Amino acid sequence: MNRLPLITPHPPRLSTLTERLRTIEDSGIYSNNGPVLRAFEADATRRLFGGQGACLAVANATLGLMIALRDAVSDGPTGRFALMPALTFAATAQAAWWAGLTPLICDVDADDWSMAADEEERLLERHGAQIAAIVPYATFGLGIDLDRYRWLSKRFGVAVVVDAAASLGTTDASNIGFGAGAPFPVVFSMHATKPFATQEGGLIHCADPDRIERLRAMANFGFTAPRTSTLPGLNAKMPEVMALVAQARLDDFAKVSRHRDTLANAYRDAIIGRYTAQPRRAGRQALGFFPLLLPSERTHERDTIIARLDQEGIGAGKYFSPHLGEQPWVRSIAHIESTPVADMVGARLLSLPLSDTMTTDDVARAVDTLDRIVAVKPRAAQLAAPAHVETMIIGGGPAGTAMLTAASRHGLLPELSRGLMIVERDGAIGGGQLGRYAITSDSTAQTFLSAIEGNADPAIAALADHPAALAVARHRASLGVPLAEVGPLLRAIGDRLHASITACGGTVKTGTEALGARRKDGRWHVRLRDTATHRDADYVTDNLVIATGGHQPLDRLVTQRVAGASLVEIAADRLLQSDSVLARGGFEMVADLLAGKRAPRIAVIGGSTSALTTVALLLRERPALPFGAGGITLLHRRPLRPFYHSVEAAHAEGFTDFGPNDICPISGFVYRLAGFRLEARELVLRMLGVDGRAPDPRLTLHRVDCDHDMTARAILEQADLVVAALGYRPRALALEDADGQPLPLAAHGGAPMVDDACRVRDAAGEPLPGVYGIGLAAGFVPSGRLGGEASFVGQANGLWLWQNDVGMMIVDQLLAGRAKAAA
């Protein structure tokens, strides 16, 4: 049987081009932007890019990136960083370094493996003018959103150069080439291993012909006049012979592209339900090989799988592993952020052959061989006999992994991992949605670091020197930590938890969502869906832990009444929810909505931490909004209380508005649960005038004391914007009885989802068998040995609680149930 190498170079053969080669020889023009090269550039612009802009052919794509980056920062941004993804080839960083920039390595998106949008924006906001250029990579030829990079360039004042080395042949739904009309350089490779195979070469496309001509001069020693160098330059010219090969490839490229696309679709169809691939996009994706992710539980066997494939005549590789952030030279010169998703994707990537000479039968053979080696059961068999796990955690964000962190701190993670499955929609566990918020935490840096310091799991304890941990540690003396910097640490912890759990026999299913669970035969039958393939699978579990987080439902804006009317009736199109304001870009959204208002007025409704944090954000962000006196009004029902570590500390500042029922009997804290902390606390202390603090004149407090408060009604009606900060409701998993009828939960009626043992309650307040809840909006209230003041009304949320007492409460019950079953 024929061997299928991973890469099969198949450029046009010079032996078939002898007449045209003789023409070059007869002309005596071999380089220096000769007629063959110019003709190819014009033809490529017409055929590949719909006649938009212009193209420049260069000796290779790395040189193309070098001159494009050098040109991009010559007269513009003065920063030192080039922002680029971890999952790319070494040449991306090499080109930036040769252009005088320091690579700033960013994590990738779990779905399409390109640079993560939220991480890009976080780093652009953090480093500001220090970032001179963004160098996005079109991963494995997948078309990325260039309009978004046009917007980022304008918003942050940074240059953009796109590394599209593998993308020549990628098209949109109209069959126009990727990059067509881009206002910045898009650099393609024409190396022998690429779909547009020559022998060596690169192509730069840009909508601006003047930019292309300037790059042409830079590729010719910077000459803009005969023998006169006026620009930084080098020799990056493509010779005439290579331009001739490129023209020959262009002539047959439509046929080649169609064939390779047929093979790629055959791969996608063949692996559905068993392996993860990049999402399908409209148009065509140029692929030099077919990349997929191995099942997470087989990650550590990848090298063995590749070796066995080779024995069976199937070439395989692991592009890009090590990824850019793991390359030794890059690590010595670059600034590398936490990259848990790139670490995970890079560790699971497997590349299979895809070449001009293969057939769809070859594709079937490659996948069948891989299946046999990996021993993945056919999907039909999986559905016919649902797998059984002892415990299933739905949600691998901060709350779900906090419970696992609690177990690891006590050395119980290996025991808990046996029979455990974690289900997480994102591509990695740990971070959740924290990174999308533009605010500081209501927990100290030490709270986050306590999860790793002294942890019984050596892999987690070793994170103390991780860049993400060091970034958080820099805020030890601050009022909280920017959530954008907390996210990478939690993702790094999640990555270590992932490895530990799978090593101990547990399963982590990322890219998977739970659709619902039915109580049947004394167990929970859970339907899971692969978010990439939309294929479903059934599992049976004894215990469910719901850690799906919270949200701000829109229907609450209709039902919530203030001053005798619903918020929607009063505020209509002036109404926002605090979650959208606190998200990154939320302040800019508010500023846009208030543009042109000389003295804008905002009403914030709520007395929660999110309400105070919203106010703090609106007051401190820059450029400042032009608030006059009383520009923001906070409407709240309950008194605003500051937290104190002791009665003595409160009295020392002259704060006496508390009684015995407001003091935690365990810790001695004043308003341990009801009191605001860190940044929100400082704002409350100012507004209450505690210890001589001066209130911020831009903020007014109004306590709503009845349902017909006409003053409150007037404030809302006169506000330019109304922000509802009414707290969060749980995203409770849909639960059904044996007949498929919905099980009504306490949370559906607005009551806490869980009881004082973290057990999920039904509508009558009784705990459901084997179902636990943890996290934002679960409604847990500490009591007994967990402490808390007797006067507290509401719910308590906090990472420290989840990683300690609350998390261990669930862990202890799960392990006790196992011991009881064994007995």
PDB file of C-alpha atoms in Angstrom, residues 444-709:
ATOM      1  CA  THR A 444      -7.307  40.626  47.384  1.00  0.00           C
ATOM      2  CA  ALA A 445      -4.287  39.335  45.504  1.00  0.00           C
ATOM      3  CA  GLN A 446      -3.498  37.098  48.479  1.00  0.00           C
ATOM      4  CA  THR A 447      -6.930  35.460  48.149  1.00  0.00           C
ATOM      5  CA  PHE A 448      -6.106  34.334  44.627  1.00  0.00           C
ATOM      6  CA  LEU A 449      -2.551  33.313  45.472  1.00  0.00           C
ATOM      7  CA  SER A 450      -3.637  31.267  48.497  1.00  0.00           C
ATOM      8  CA  ALA A 451      -4.974  28.663  46.066  1.00  0.00           C
ATOM      9  CA  ILE A 452      -1.435  27.773  44.991  1.00  0.00           C
ATOM     10  CA  GLU A 453       0.756  28.640  47.961  1.00  0.00           C
ATOM     11  CA  GLY A 454       1.366  25.471  49.938  1.00  0.00           C
ATOM     12  CA  ASN A 455      -0.990  23.425  47.771  1.00  0.00           C
ATOM     13  CA  ALA A 456      -0.619  19.682  48.320  1.00  0.00           C
ATOM     14  CA  ASP A 457      -0.461  19.150  44.547  1.00  0.00           C
ATOM     15  CA  PRO A 458       3.176  19.946  43.557  1.00  0.00           C
ATOM     16  CA  ALA A 459       2.156  20.961  40.027  1.00  0.00           C
ATOM     17  CA  ILE A 460      -0.220  23.607  41.378  1.00  0.00           C
ATOM     18  CA  ALA A 461       2.200  24.784  44.074  1.00  0.00           C
ATOM     19  CA  ALA A 462       4.836  25.268  41.354  1.00  0.00           C
ATOM     20  CA  LEU A 463       2.641  27.963  39.798  1.00  0.00           C
ATOM     21  CA  ALA A 464       3.971  30.415  42.388  1.00  0.00           C
ATOM     22  CA  ASP A 465       6.665  31.380  39.857  1.00  0.00           C
ATOM     23  CA  HIS A 466       4.320  31.393  36.865  1.00  0.00           C
ATOM     24  CA  PRO A 467       4.069  34.756  35.019  1.00  0.00           C
ATOM     25  CA  ALA A 468       0.330  34.891  35.729  1.00  0.00           C
ATOM     26  CA  ALA A 469       0.908  34.433  39.476  1.00  0.00           C
ATOM     27  CA  LEU A 470       3.647  37.058  39.493  1.00  0.00           C
ATOM     28  CA  ALA A 471       1.301  39.471  37.699  1.00  0.00           C
ATOM     29  CA  VAL A 472      -1.323  38.997  40.420  1.00  0.00           C
ATOM     30  CA  ALA A 473       1.296  39.239  43.180  1.00  0.00           C
ATOM     31  CA  ARG A 474       2.185  42.745  42.008  1.00  0.00           C
ATOM     32  CA  HIS A 475      -1.211  43.852  43.357  1.00  0.00           C
ATOM     33  CA  ARG A 476      -0.710  42.666  46.952  1.00  0.00           C
ATOM     34  CA  ALA A 477      -0.911  46.237  48.240  1.00  0.00           C
ATOM     35  CA  SER A 478      -3.767  47.275  45.944  1.00  0.00           C
ATOM     36  CA  LEU A 479      -7.536  47.416  46.319  1.00  0.00           C
ATOM     37  CA  GLY A 480      -8.171  44.197  44.421  1.00  0.00           C
ATOM     38  CA  VAL A 481      -6.665  42.845  41.216  1.00  0.00           C
ATOM     39  CA  PRO A 482      -7.722  43.683  37.639  1.00  0.00           C
ATOM     40  CA  LEU A 483      -9.908  40.771  36.571  1.00  0.00           C
ATOM     41  CA  ALA A 484      -8.090  40.770  33.243  1.00  0.00           C
ATOM     42  CA  GLU A 485      -5.018  39.590  35.203  1.00  0.00           C
ATOM     43  CA  VAL A 486      -6.931  37.159  37.415  1.00  0.00           C
ATOM     44  CA  GLY A 487      -8.230  35.204  34.425  1.00  0.00           C
ATOM     45  CA  PRO A 488      -4.790  33.966  33.254  1.00  0.00           C
ATOM     46  CA  LEU A 489      -3.926  32.729  36.763  1.00  0.00           C
ATOM     47  CA  LEU A 490      -7.199  30.821  37.084  1.00  0.00           C
ATOM     48  CA  ARG A 491      -6.678  29.329  33.621  1.00  0.00           C
ATOM     49  CA  ALA A 492      -3.146  28.265  34.588  1.00  0.00           C
ATOM     50  CA  ILE A 493      -4.535  26.588  37.719  1.00  0.00           C
ATOM     51  CA  GLY A 494      -7.219  24.986  35.557  1.00  0.00           C
ATOM     52  CA  ASP A 495      -4.572  23.610  33.214  1.00  0.00           C
ATOM     53  CA  ARG A 496      -2.749  21.951  36.123  1.00  0.00           C
ATOM     54  CA  LEU A 497      -6.025  20.609  37.536  1.00  0.00           C
ATOM     55  CA  HIS A 498      -6.861  19.211  34.096  1.00  0.00           C
ATOM     56  CA  ALA A 499      -3.572  17.325  33.967  1.00  0.00           C
ATOM     57  CA  SER A 500      -3.869  16.018  37.535  1.00  0.00           C
ATOM     58  CA  ILE A 501      -7.462  14.850  37.108  1.00  0.00           C
ATOM     59  CA  THR A 502      -6.817  12.954  33.877  1.00  0.00           C
ATOM     60  CA  ALA A 503      -3.656  11.423  35.338  1.00  0.00           C
ATOM     61  CA  CYS A 504      -5.746  10.072  38.234  1.00  0.00           C
ATOM     62  CA  GLY A 505      -8.399   8.532  36.018  1.00  0.00           C
ATOM     63  CA  GLY A 506     -10.857  11.419  35.684  1.00  0.00           C
ATOM     64  CA  THR A 507     -12.129  13.010  32.494  1.00  0.00           C
ATOM     65  CA  VAL A 508     -12.212  16.642  31.388  1.00  0.00           C
ATOM     66  CA  LYS A 509     -14.556  17.285  28.462  1.00  0.00           C
ATOM     67  CA  THR A 510     -13.962  20.752  27.060  1.00  0.00           C
ATOM     68  CA  GLY A 511     -15.872  22.181  24.112  1.00  0.00           C
ATOM     69  CA  THR A 512     -18.942  20.450  25.532  1.00  0.00           C
ATOM     70  CA  GLU A 513     -22.214  21.720  26.957  1.00  0.00           C
ATOM     71  CA  ALA A 514     -24.802  19.968  29.106  1.00  0.00           C
ATOM     72  CA  LEU A 515     -28.301  20.159  27.655  1.00  0.00           C
ATOM     73  CA  GLY A 516     -30.173  18.714  30.633  1.00  0.00           C
ATOM     74  CA  ALA A 517     -30.435  15.844  33.102  1.00  0.00           C
ATOM     75  CA  ARG A 518     -33.258  13.377  33.816  1.00  0.00           C
ATOM     76  CA  ARG A 519     -33.723  11.500  37.096  1.00  0.00           C
ATOM     77  CA  LYS A 520     -34.232   7.839  36.240  1.00  0.00           C
ATOM     78  CA  ASP A 521     -33.602   4.592  38.118  1.00  0.00           C
ATOM     79  CA  GLY A 522     -31.981   6.451  41.014  1.00  0.00           C
ATOM     80  CA  ARG A 523     -29.392   8.155  38.809  1.00  0.00           C
ATOM     81  CA  TRP A 524     -29.084  11.236  36.615  1.00  0.00           C
ATOM     82  CA  HIS A 525     -29.052  10.719  32.844  1.00  0.00           C
ATOM     83  CA  VAL A 526     -27.232  13.679  31.282  1.00  0.00           C
ATOM     84  CA  ARG A 527     -27.262  14.700  27.631  1.00  0.00           C
ATOM     85  CA  LEU A 528     -24.011  16.366  26.466  1.00  0.00           C
ATOM     86  CA  ARG A 529     -23.353  18.135  23.171  1.00  0.00           C
ATOM     87  CA  ASP A 530     -20.031  18.664  21.407  1.00  0.00           C
ATOM     88  CA  THR A 531     -20.081  22.363  20.510  1.00  0.00           C
ATOM     89  CA  ALA A 532     -17.897  21.858  17.428  1.00  0.00           C
ATOM     90  CA  THR A 533     -19.813  19.002  15.819  1.00  0.00           C
ATOM     91  CA  HIS A 534     -23.225  19.443  17.505  1.00  0.00           C
ATOM     92  CA  ARG A 535     -23.243  15.700  18.161  1.00  0.00           C
ATOM     93  CA  ASP A 536     -24.934  14.507  21.358  1.00  0.00           C
ATOM     94  CA  ALA A 537     -23.885  11.813  23.808  1.00  0.00           C
ATOM     95  CA  ASP A 538     -25.592  10.411  26.915  1.00  0.00           C
ATOM     96  CA  TYR A 539     -23.965   9.733  30.289  1.00  0.00           C
ATOM     97  CA  VAL A 540     -25.221   8.382  33.580  1.00  0.00           C
ATOM     98  CA  THR A 541     -23.986   9.806  36.864  1.00  0.00           C
ATOM     99  CA  ASP A 542     -24.721   9.324  40.558  1.00  0.00           C
ATOM    100  CA  ASN A 543     -23.958  12.934  41.469  1.00  0.00           C
ATOM    101  CA  LEU A 544     -24.287  16.269  39.685  1.00  0.00           C
ATOM    102  CA  VAL A 545     -22.496  19.456  40.680  1.00  0.00           C
ATOM    103  CA  ILE A 546     -23.975  22.500  38.949  1.00  0.00           C
ATOM    104  CA  ALA A 547     -21.390  25.265  38.588  1.00  0.00           C
ATOM    105  CA  THR A 548     -22.816  27.029  35.564  1.00  0.00           C
ATOM    106  CA  GLY A 549     -22.516  30.587  36.870  1.00  0.00           C
ATOM    107  CA  GLY A 550     -25.063  33.372  36.802  1.00  0.00           C
ATOM    108  CA  HIS A 551     -26.553  35.876  34.415  1.00  0.00           C
ATOM    109  CA  GLN A 552     -28.749  38.940  34.397  1.00  0.00           C
ATOM    110  CA  PRO A 553     -31.982  37.811  32.693  1.00  0.00           C
ATOM    111  CA  LEU A 554     -33.746  40.382  30.562  1.00  0.00           C
ATOM    112  CA  ASP A 555     -37.169  39.362  31.852  1.00  0.00           C
ATOM    113  CA  ARG A 556     -36.221  40.720  35.240  1.00  0.00           C
ATOM    114  CA  LEU A 557     -36.200  44.230  33.768  1.00  0.00           C
ATOM    115  CA  VAL A 558     -39.862  43.757  32.890  1.00  0.00           C
ATOM    116  CA  THR A 559     -40.922  42.358  36.259  1.00  0.00           C
ATOM    117  CA  GLN A 560     -38.752  44.570  38.493  1.00  0.00           C
ATOM    118  CA  ARG A 561     -40.866  47.482  39.671  1.00  0.00           C
ATOM    119  CA  VAL A 562     -39.566  50.777  40.985  1.00  0.00           C
ATOM    120  CA  ALA A 563     -41.827  53.631  42.017  1.00  0.00           C
ATOM    121  CA  GLY A 564     -44.955  51.857  40.838  1.00  0.00           C
ATOM    122  CA  ALA A 565     -43.809  50.851  37.355  1.00  0.00           C
ATOM    123  CA  SER A 566     -41.463  48.384  35.678  1.00  0.00           C
ATOM    124  CA  LEU A 567     -37.978  49.507  34.713  1.00  0.00           C
ATOM    125  CA  VAL A 568     -38.740  48.914  31.041  1.00  0.00           C
ATOM    126  CA  GLU A 569     -41.772  51.186  31.231  1.00  0.00           C
ATOM    127  CA  ILE A 570     -39.780  53.960  32.909  1.00  0.00           C
ATOM    128  CA  ALA A 571     -36.420  53.778  31.108  1.00  0.00           C
ATOM    129  CA  ALA A 572     -37.170  52.010  27.796  1.00  0.00           C
ATOM    130  CA  ASP A 573     -34.219  52.474  25.418  1.00  0.00           C
ATOM    131  CA  ARG A 574     -32.186  54.288  28.101  1.00  0.00           C
ATOM    132  CA  LEU A 575     -31.828  51.056  30.106  1.00  0.00           C
ATOM    133  CA  LEU A 576     -28.621  49.003  30.390  1.00  0.00           C
ATOM    134  CA  GLN A 577     -27.606  46.113  32.630  1.00  0.00           C
ATOM    135  CA  SER A 578     -24.535  46.431  34.820  1.00  0.00           C
ATOM    136  CA  ASP A 579     -22.952  43.324  33.320  1.00  0.00           C
ATOM    137  CA  SER A 580     -22.615  45.015  29.933  1.00  0.00           C
ATOM    138  CA  VAL A 581     -21.204  48.178  31.507  1.00  0.00           C
ATOM    139  CA  LEU A 582     -18.618  46.280  33.537  1.00  0.00           C
ATOM    140  CA  ALA A 583     -17.443  44.225  30.552  1.00  0.00           C
ATOM    141  CA  ARG A 584     -14.400  45.381  28.615  1.00  0.00           C
ATOM    142  CA  GLY A 585     -15.527  48.080  26.248  1.00  0.00           C
ATOM    143  CA  GLY A 586     -18.536  48.818  28.462  1.00  0.00           C
ATOM    144  CA  PHE A 587     -17.274  52.207  29.573  1.00  0.00           C
ATOM    145  CA  GLU A 588     -16.588  53.159  25.966  1.00  0.00           C
ATOM    146  CA  MET A 589     -20.139  52.103  25.112  1.00  0.00           C
ATOM    147  CA  VAL A 590     -21.502  54.380  27.852  1.00  0.00           C
ATOM    148  CA  ALA A 591     -19.301  57.238  26.620  1.00  0.00           C
ATOM    149  CA  ASP A 592     -20.634  56.788  23.076  1.00  0.00           C
ATOM    150  CA  LEU A 593     -24.234  56.792  24.294  1.00  0.00           C
ATOM    151  CA  LEU A 594     -23.607  59.992  26.249  1.00  0.00           C
ATOM    152  CA  ALA A 595     -21.619  61.734  23.530  1.00  0.00           C
ATOM    153  CA  GLY A 596     -22.764  65.318  23.202  1.00  0.00           C
ATOM    154  CA  LYS A 597     -24.251  65.497  26.721  1.00  0.00           C
ATOM    155  CA  ARG A 598     -22.624  68.427  28.522  1.00  0.00           C
ATOM    156  CA  ALA A 599     -23.582  67.202  32.017  1.00  0.00           C
ATOM    157  CA  PRO A 600     -24.848  63.630  31.679  1.00  0.00           C
ATOM    158  CA  ARG A 601     -26.996  62.018  34.342  1.00  0.00           C
ATOM    159  CA  ILE A 602     -26.907  58.308  35.132  1.00  0.00           C
ATOM    160  CA  ALA A 603     -29.113  56.409  37.581  1.00  0.00           C
ATOM    161  CA  VAL A 604     -27.738  53.110  38.930  1.00  0.00           C
ATOM    162  CA  ILE A 605     -30.281  50.839  40.613  1.00  0.00           C
ATOM    163  CA  GLY A 606     -29.153  48.303  43.195  1.00  0.00           C
ATOM    164  CA  GLY A 607     -27.239  47.885  46.409  1.00  0.00           C
ATOM    165  CA  SER A 608     -25.037  44.956  45.387  1.00  0.00           C
ATOM    166  CA  THR A 609     -21.292  44.864  44.786  1.00  0.00           C
ATOM    167  CA  SER A 610     -21.986  45.070  41.047  1.00  0.00           C
ATOM    168  CA  ALA A 611     -23.894  48.339  41.611  1.00  0.00           C
ATOM    169  CA  LEU A 612     -21.064  49.940  43.601  1.00  0.00           C
ATOM    170  CA  THR A 613     -18.477  48.619  41.150  1.00  0.00           C
ATOM    171  CA  THR A 614     -20.438  50.132  38.268  1.00  0.00           C
ATOM    172  CA  VAL A 615     -20.449  53.507  39.991  1.00  0.00           C
ATOM    173  CA  ALA A 616     -16.714  53.271  40.766  1.00  0.00           C
ATOM    174  CA  LEU A 617     -15.953  52.412  37.125  1.00  0.00           C
ATOM    175  CA  LEU A 618     -17.971  55.352  35.818  1.00  0.00           C
ATOM    176  CA  LEU A 619     -16.226  57.743  38.213  1.00  0.00           C
ATOM    177  CA  ARG A 620     -12.616  56.684  37.706  1.00  0.00           C
ATOM    178  CA  GLU A 621     -12.257  55.690  34.041  1.00  0.00           C
ATOM    179  CA  ARG A 622     -10.363  57.933  31.643  1.00  0.00           C
ATOM    180  CA  PRO A 623     -11.055  59.987  29.660  1.00  0.00           C
ATOM    181  CA  ALA A 624     -13.497  61.107  32.327  1.00  0.00           C
ATOM    182  CA  LEU A 625     -17.163  61.640  31.567  1.00  0.00           C
ATOM    183  CA  PRO A 626     -18.215  65.265  32.165  1.00  0.00           C
ATOM    184  CA  PHE A 627     -20.336  64.633  35.249  1.00  0.00           C
ATOM    185  CA  GLY A 628     -21.519  67.623  37.196  1.00  0.00           C
ATOM    186  CA  ALA A 629     -22.573  67.567  40.832  1.00  0.00           C
ATOM    187  CA  GLY A 630     -24.937  64.646  41.362  1.00  0.00           C
ATOM    188  CA  GLY A 631     -24.303  63.339  37.855  1.00  0.00           C
ATOM    189  CA  ILE A 632     -24.684  59.774  39.144  1.00  0.00           C
ATOM    190  CA  THR A 633     -27.438  58.721  41.531  1.00  0.00           C
ATOM    191  CA  LEU A 634     -27.319  55.323  43.237  1.00  0.00           C
ATOM    192  CA  LEU A 635     -30.812  54.099  44.150  1.00  0.00           C
ATOM    193  CA  HIS A 636     -30.741  51.359  46.781  1.00  0.00           C
ATOM    194  CA  ARG A 637     -33.182  49.792  49.241  1.00  0.00           C
ATOM    195  CA  ARG A 638     -30.909  48.481  52.004  1.00  0.00           C
ATOM    196  CA  PRO A 639     -28.355  50.520  53.945  1.00  0.00           C
ATOM    197  CA  LEU A 640     -24.834  50.505  52.487  1.00  0.00           C
ATOM    198  CA  ARG A 641     -22.444  48.920  54.974  1.00  0.00           C
ATOM    199  CA  PRO A 642     -18.622  48.808  54.994  1.00  0.00           C
ATOM    200  CA  PHE A 643     -16.724  45.709  56.077  1.00  0.00           C
ATOM    201  CA  TYR A 644     -14.369  45.888  59.097  1.00  0.00           C
ATOM    202  CA  HIS A 645     -11.947  43.287  60.393  1.00  0.00           C
ATOM    203  CA  SER A 646     -12.964  43.999  63.985  1.00  0.00           C
ATOM    204  CA  VAL A 647     -15.170  46.083  66.206  1.00  0.00           C
ATOM    205  CA  GLU A 648     -12.057  47.958  67.311  1.00  0.00           C
ATOM    206  CA  ALA A 649     -11.155  48.852  63.719  1.00  0.00           C
ATOM    207  CA  ALA A 650     -14.660  50.186  63.129  1.00  0.00           C
ATOM    208  CA  HIS A 651     -14.633  52.239  66.332  1.00  0.00           C
ATOM    209  CA  ALA A 652     -11.173  53.603  65.489  1.00  0.00           C
ATOM    210  CA  GLU A 653     -12.710  55.242  62.409  1.00  0.00           C
ATOM    211  CA  GLY A 654     -15.795  56.375  64.308  1.00  0.00           C
ATOM    212  CA  PHE A 655     -18.102  53.878  62.605  1.00  0.00           C
ATOM    213  CA  THR A 656     -20.709  52.636  65.100  1.00  0.00           C
ATOM    214  CA  ASP A 657     -23.719  51.824  62.941  1.00  0.00           C
ATOM    215  CA  PHE A 658     -23.861  48.149  63.886  1.00  0.00           C
ATOM    216  CA  GLY A 659     -25.035  45.891  66.669  1.00  0.00           C
ATOM    217  CA  PRO A 660     -24.300  42.413  68.042  1.00  0.00           C
ATOM    218  CA  ASN A 661     -26.202  40.702  65.205  1.00  0.00           C
ATOM    219  CA  ASP A 662     -23.942  42.434  62.670  1.00  0.00           C
ATOM    220  CA  ILE A 663     -20.771  40.813  64.048  1.00  0.00           C
ATOM    221  CA  CYS A 664     -19.607  37.366  62.883  1.00  0.00           C
ATOM    222  CA  PRO A 665     -19.268  35.158  65.992  1.00  0.00           C
ATOM    223  CA  ILE A 666     -16.489  33.108  64.381  1.00  0.00           C
ATOM    224  CA  SER A 667     -14.191  35.782  62.968  1.00  0.00           C
ATOM    225  CA  GLY A 668     -15.282  38.892  64.826  1.00  0.00           C
ATOM    226  CA  PHE A 669     -15.663  40.692  61.500  1.00  0.00           C
ATOM    227  CA  VAL A 670     -18.205  43.485  61.285  1.00  0.00           C
ATOM    228  CA  TYR A 671     -20.594  42.995  58.372  1.00  0.00           C
ATOM    229  CA  ARG A 672     -18.590  40.010  57.202  1.00  0.00           C
ATOM    230  CA  LEU A 673     -21.183  39.090  54.551  1.00  0.00           C
ATOM    231  CA  ALA A 674     -23.162  42.289  54.030  1.00  0.00           C
ATOM    232  CA  GLY A 675     -20.215  44.684  54.063  1.00  0.00           C
ATOM    233  CA  PHE A 676     -18.577  46.063  50.943  1.00  0.00           C
ATOM    234  CA  ARG A 677     -14.865  45.429  50.466  1.00  0.00           C
ATOM    235  CA  LEU A 678     -11.887  46.967  48.697  1.00  0.00           C
ATOM    236  CA  GLU A 679     -12.785  49.521  46.002  1.00  0.00           C
ATOM    237  CA  ALA A 680     -16.544  49.394  46.691  1.00  0.00           C
ATOM    238  CA  ARG A 681     -15.861  49.780  50.426  1.00  0.00           C
ATOM    239  CA  GLU A 682     -13.778  52.894  49.877  1.00  0.00           C
ATOM    240  CA  LEU A 683     -16.577  54.423  47.870  1.00  0.00           C
ATOM    241  CA  VAL A 684     -19.136  53.629  50.583  1.00  0.00           C
ATOM    242  CA  LEU A 685     -16.872  55.070  53.313  1.00  0.00           C
ATOM    243  CA  ARG A 686     -16.545  58.281  51.329  1.00  0.00           C
ATOM    244  CA  MET A 687     -20.250  58.616  50.722  1.00  0.00           C
ATOM    245  CA  LEU A 688     -21.021  57.953  54.392  1.00  0.00           C
ATOM    246  CA  GLY A 689     -18.370  60.481  55.435  1.00  0.00           C
ATOM    247  CA  VAL A 690     -16.679  57.969  57.739  1.00  0.00           C
ATOM    248  CA  ASP A 691     -13.577  59.232  59.576  1.00  0.00           C
ATOM    249  CA  GLY A 692     -13.766  62.631  57.914  1.00  0.00           C
ATOM    250  CA  ARG A 693     -13.772  61.341  54.346  1.00  0.00           C
ATOM    251  CA  ALA A 694     -15.205  63.758  51.800  1.00  0.00           C
ATOM    252  CA  PRO A 695     -18.020  62.409  49.594  1.00  0.00           C
ATOM    253  CA  ASP A 696     -17.545  62.527  45.838  1.00  0.00           C
ATOM    254  CA  PRO A 697     -19.740  65.438  44.686  1.00  0.00           C
ATOM    255  CA  ARG A 698     -20.496  63.655  41.430  1.00  0.00           C
ATOM    256  CA  LEU A 699     -22.402  60.906  43.312  1.00  0.00           C
ATOM    257  CA  THR A 700     -25.696  61.118  45.184  1.00  0.00           C
ATOM    258  CA  LEU A 701     -27.287  58.324  47.223  1.00  0.00           C
ATOM    259  CA  HIS A 702     -31.044  57.825  47.286  1.00  0.00           C
ATOM    260  CA  ARG A 703     -32.582  55.109  49.420  1.00  0.00           C
ATOM    261  CA  VAL A 704     -35.818  53.828  47.935  1.00  0.00           C
ATOM    262  CA  ASP A 705     -38.127  53.355  50.890  1.00  0.00           C
ATOM    263  CA  CYS A 706     -41.416  52.351  49.283  1.00  0.00           C
ATOM    264  CA  ASP A 707     -42.950  51.135  46.032  1.00  0.00           C
ATOM    265  CA  HIS A 708     -44.373  54.594  45.311  1.00  0.00           C
ATOM    266  CA  ASP A 709     -41.262  56.691  45.804  1.00  0.00           C
TER     267      ASP A 709
END
